[in-house]
mmCIF file of C-alpha atoms in Angstrom:
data_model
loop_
_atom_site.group_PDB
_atom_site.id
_atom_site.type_symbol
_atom_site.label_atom_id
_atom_site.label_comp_id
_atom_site.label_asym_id
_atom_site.label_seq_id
_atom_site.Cartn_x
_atom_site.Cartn_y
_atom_site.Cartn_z
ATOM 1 C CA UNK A 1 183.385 -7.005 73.884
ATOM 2 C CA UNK A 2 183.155 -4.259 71.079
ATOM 3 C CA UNK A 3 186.847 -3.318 70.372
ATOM 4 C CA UNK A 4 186.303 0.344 71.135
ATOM 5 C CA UNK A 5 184.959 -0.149 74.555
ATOM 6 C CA UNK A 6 187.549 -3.043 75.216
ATOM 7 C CA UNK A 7 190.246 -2.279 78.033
ATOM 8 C CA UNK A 8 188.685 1.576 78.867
ATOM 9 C CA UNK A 9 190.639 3.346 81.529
ATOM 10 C CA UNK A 10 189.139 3.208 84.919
ATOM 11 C CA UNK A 11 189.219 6.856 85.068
ATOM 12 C CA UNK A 12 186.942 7.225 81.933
ATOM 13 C CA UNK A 13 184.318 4.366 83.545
ATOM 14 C CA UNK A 14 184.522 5.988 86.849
ATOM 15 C CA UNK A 15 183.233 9.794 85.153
ATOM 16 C CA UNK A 16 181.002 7.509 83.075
ATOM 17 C CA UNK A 17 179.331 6.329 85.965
ATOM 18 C CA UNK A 18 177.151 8.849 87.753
ATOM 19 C CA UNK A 19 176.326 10.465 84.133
ATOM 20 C CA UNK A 20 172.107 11.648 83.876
ATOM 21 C CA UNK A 21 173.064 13.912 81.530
ATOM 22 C CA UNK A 22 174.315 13.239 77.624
ATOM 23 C CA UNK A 23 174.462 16.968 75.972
ATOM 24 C CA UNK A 24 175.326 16.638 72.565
ATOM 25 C CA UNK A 25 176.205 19.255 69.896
ATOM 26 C CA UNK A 26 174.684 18.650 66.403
ATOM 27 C CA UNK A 27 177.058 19.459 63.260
ATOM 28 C CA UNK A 28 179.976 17.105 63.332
ATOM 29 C CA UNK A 29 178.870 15.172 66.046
ATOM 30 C CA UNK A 30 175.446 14.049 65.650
ATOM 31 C CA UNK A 31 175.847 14.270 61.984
ATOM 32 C CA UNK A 32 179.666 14.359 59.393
ATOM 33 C CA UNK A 33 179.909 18.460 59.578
ATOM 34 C CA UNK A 34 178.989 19.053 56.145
ATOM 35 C CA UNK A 35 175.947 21.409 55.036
ATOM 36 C CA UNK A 36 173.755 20.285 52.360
ATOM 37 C CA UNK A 37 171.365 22.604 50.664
ATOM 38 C CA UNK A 38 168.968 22.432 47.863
ATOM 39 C CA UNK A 39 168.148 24.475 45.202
ATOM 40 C CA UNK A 40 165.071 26.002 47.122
ATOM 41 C CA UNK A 41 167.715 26.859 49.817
ATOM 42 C CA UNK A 42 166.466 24.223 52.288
ATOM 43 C CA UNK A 43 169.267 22.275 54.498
ATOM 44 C CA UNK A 44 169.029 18.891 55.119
ATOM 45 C CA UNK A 45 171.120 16.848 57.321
ATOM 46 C CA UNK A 46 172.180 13.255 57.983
ATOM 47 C CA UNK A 47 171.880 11.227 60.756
ATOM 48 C CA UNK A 48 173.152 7.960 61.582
ATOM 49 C CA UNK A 49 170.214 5.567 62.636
ATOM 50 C CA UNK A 50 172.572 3.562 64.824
ATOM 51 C CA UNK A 51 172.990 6.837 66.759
ATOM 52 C CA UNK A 52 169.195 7.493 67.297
ATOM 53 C CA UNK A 53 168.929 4.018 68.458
ATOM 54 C CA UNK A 54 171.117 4.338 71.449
ATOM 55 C CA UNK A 55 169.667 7.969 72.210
ATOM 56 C CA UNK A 56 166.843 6.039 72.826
ATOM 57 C CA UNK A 57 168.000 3.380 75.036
ATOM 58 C CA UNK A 58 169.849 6.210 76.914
ATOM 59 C CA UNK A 59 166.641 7.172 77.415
ATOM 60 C CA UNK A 60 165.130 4.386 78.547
ATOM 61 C CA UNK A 61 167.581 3.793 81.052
ATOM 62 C CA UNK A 62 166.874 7.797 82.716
ATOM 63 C CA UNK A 63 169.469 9.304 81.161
ATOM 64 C CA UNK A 64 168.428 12.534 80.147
ATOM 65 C CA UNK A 65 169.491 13.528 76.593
ATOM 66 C CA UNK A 66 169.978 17.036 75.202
ATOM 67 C CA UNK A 67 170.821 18.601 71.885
ATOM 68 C CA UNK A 68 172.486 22.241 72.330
ATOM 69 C CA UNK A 69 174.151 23.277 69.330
ATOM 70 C CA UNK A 70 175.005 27.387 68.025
ATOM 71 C CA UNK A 71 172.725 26.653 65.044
ATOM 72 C CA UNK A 72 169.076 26.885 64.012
ATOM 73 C CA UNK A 73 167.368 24.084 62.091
ATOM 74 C CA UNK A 74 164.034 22.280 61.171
ATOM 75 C CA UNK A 75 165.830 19.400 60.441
ATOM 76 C CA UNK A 76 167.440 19.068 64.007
ATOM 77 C CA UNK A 77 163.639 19.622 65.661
ATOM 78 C CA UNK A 78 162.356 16.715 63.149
ATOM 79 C CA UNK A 79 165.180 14.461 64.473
ATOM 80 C CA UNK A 80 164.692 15.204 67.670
ATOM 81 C CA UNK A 81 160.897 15.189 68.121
ATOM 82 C CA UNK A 82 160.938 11.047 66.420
ATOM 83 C CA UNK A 83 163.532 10.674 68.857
ATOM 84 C CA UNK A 84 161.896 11.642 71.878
ATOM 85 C CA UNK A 85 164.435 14.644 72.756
ATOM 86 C CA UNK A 86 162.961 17.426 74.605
ATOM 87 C CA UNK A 87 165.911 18.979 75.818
ATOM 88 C CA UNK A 88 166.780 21.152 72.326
ATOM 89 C CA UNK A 89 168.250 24.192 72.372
ATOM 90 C CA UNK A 90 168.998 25.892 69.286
ATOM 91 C CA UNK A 91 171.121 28.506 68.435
ATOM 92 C CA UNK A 92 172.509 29.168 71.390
ATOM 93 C CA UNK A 93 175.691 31.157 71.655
ATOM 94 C CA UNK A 94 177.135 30.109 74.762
ATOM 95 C CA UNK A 95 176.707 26.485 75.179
ATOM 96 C CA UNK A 96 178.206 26.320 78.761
ATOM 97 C CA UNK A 97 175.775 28.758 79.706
ATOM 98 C CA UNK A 98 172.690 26.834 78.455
ATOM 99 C CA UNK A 99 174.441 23.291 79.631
ATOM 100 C CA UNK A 100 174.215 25.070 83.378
ATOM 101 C CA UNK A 101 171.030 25.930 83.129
ATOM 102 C CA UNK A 102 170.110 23.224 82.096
ATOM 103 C CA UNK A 103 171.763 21.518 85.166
ATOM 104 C CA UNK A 104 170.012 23.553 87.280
ATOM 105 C CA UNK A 105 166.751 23.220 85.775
ATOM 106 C CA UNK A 106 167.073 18.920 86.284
ATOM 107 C CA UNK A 107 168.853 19.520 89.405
ATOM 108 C CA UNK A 108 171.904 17.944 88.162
ATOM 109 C CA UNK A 109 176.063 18.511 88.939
ATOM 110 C CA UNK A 110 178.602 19.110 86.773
ATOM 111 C CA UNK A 111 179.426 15.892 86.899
ATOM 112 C CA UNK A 112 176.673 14.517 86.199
ATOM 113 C CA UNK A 113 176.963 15.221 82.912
ATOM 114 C CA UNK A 114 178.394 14.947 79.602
ATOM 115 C CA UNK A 115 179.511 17.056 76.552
ATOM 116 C CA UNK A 116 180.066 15.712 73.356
ATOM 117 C CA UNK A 117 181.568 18.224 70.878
ATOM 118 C CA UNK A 118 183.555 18.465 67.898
ATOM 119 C CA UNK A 119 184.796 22.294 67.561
ATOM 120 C CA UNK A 120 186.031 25.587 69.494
ATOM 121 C CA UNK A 121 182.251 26.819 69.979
ATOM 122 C CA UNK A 122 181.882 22.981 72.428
ATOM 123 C CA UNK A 123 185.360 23.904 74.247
ATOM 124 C CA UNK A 124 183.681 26.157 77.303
ATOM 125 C CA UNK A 125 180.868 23.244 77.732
ATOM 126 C CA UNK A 126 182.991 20.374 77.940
ATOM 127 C CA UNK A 127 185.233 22.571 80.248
ATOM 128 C CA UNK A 128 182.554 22.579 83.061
ATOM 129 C CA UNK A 129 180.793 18.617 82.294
ATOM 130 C CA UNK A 130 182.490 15.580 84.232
ATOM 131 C CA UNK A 131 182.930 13.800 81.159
ATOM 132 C CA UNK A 132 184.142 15.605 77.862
ATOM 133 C CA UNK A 133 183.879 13.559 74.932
ATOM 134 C CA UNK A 134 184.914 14.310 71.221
ATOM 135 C CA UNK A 135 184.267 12.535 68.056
ATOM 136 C CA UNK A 136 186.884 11.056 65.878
ATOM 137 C CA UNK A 137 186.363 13.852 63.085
ATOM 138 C CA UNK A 138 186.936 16.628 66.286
ATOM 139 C CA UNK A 139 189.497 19.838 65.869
ATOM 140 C CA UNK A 140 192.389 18.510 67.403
ATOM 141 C CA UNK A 141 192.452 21.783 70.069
ATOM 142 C CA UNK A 142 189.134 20.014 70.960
ATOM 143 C CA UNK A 143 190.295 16.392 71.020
ATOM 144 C CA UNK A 144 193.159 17.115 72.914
ATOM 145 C CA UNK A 145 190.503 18.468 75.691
ATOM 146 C CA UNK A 146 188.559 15.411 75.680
ATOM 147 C CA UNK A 147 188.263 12.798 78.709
ATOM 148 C CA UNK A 148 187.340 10.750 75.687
ATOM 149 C CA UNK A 149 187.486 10.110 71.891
ATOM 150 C CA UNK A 150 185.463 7.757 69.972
ATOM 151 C CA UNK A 151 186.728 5.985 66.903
ATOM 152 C CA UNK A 152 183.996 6.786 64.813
ATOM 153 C CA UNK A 153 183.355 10.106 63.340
ATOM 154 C CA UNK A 154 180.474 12.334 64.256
ATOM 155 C CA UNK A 155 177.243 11.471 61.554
ATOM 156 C CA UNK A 156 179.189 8.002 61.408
ATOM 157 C CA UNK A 157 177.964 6.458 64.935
ATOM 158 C CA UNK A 158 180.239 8.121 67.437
ATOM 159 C CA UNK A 159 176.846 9.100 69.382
ATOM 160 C CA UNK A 160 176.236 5.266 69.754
ATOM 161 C CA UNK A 161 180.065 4.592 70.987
ATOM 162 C CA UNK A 162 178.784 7.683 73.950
ATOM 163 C CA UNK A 163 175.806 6.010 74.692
ATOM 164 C CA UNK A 164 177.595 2.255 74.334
ATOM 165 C CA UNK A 165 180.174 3.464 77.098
ATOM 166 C CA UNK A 166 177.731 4.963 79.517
ATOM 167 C CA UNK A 167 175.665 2.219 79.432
ATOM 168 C CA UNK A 168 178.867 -0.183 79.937
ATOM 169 C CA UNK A 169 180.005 2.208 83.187
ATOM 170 C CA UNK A 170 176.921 2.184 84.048
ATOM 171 C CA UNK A 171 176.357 -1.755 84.404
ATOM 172 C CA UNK A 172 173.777 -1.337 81.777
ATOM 173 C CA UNK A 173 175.283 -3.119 78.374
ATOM 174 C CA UNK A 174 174.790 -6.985 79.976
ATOM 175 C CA UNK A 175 170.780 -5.997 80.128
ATOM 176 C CA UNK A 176 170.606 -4.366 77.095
ATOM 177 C CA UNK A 177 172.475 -7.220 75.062
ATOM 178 C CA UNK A 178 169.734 -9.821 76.506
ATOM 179 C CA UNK A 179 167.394 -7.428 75.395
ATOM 180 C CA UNK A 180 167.374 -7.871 71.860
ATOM 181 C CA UNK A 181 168.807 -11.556 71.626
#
């Protein structure tokens, strides 16, 4: 098994389990933190492939996948669009509140769901999901709030140790290992 998701904690598998719901912020999680822009002004962003890969397969499996994060960016609706996402919600300034909407609108619980953040603006959502998860790069008042943190940092594949881990509490990884052998 991949060392990261050797010897989890039942507790972690057991709030793993019933997630439908994978909610992840964008800048240092989905990508390293770090703002590029060009000399025209434009940002660009990078994304780790392995991530998009297992956004899919969360997919594929019925697990719902959302992107909430405080800022506003072309480059996030590219990414998401070739990745299938529909659930994107941009600049939003209270994340829990658009995480419990959201909820309600796929008539999900709490626990049903998951937060993956890396700063103080991802606190309040993780607060409320059943299963907080933080990157490897997160602020350590963030970290320290976590059910769970990956060993990779976020841009670096820490999505794909999330969806790795629900798909392993979720009795998924056997399948999807046959799947591509």
């Amino acid at each position: 098994m991949t060392a990261y998701l050797a010897n989890l904690p039942a507790d972690l598998l057991a709030r793993a389990a019933p997630i439908r719901l994978a909610a992840f912020d964008v800048d240092g999680t989905l990508t390293d933190g770090r703002l590029h822009y060009g000399e025209d002004g434009r940002e660009t962003k990078v994304f780790h492939v392995q991530d998009g890969l297992g956004l899919k397969r969360l997919q594929s499996y019925g697990i719902q996948v959302a992107i909430i994060t405080a800022r506003i960016s072309h480059t996030v609706s590219l990414r998401a669009e070739e990745l299938g996402i529909t659930h994107v919600y941009q600049g939003q300034g209270d994340k829990r509140a658009c995480l419990r909407d959201l909820l309600d609108a796929l008539n999900l619980t709490a626990d049903q769901a998951t937060f993956i953040g890396d700063d103080l603006t991802d606190l309040a959502p993780m607060g409320i999901a059943g299963l907080a998860i933080a990157p490897a790069n997160a602020h350590p008042w963030v970290a320290e709030r976590a059910h769970w943190q990956t060993t990779r940092a976020g841009g670096e594949g820490a999505a794909r140790e999330v969806c790795d881990l629900l798909l392993l509490a979720q009795g998924k990884a056997d399948a999807e290992r046959a799947r591509w052998q």
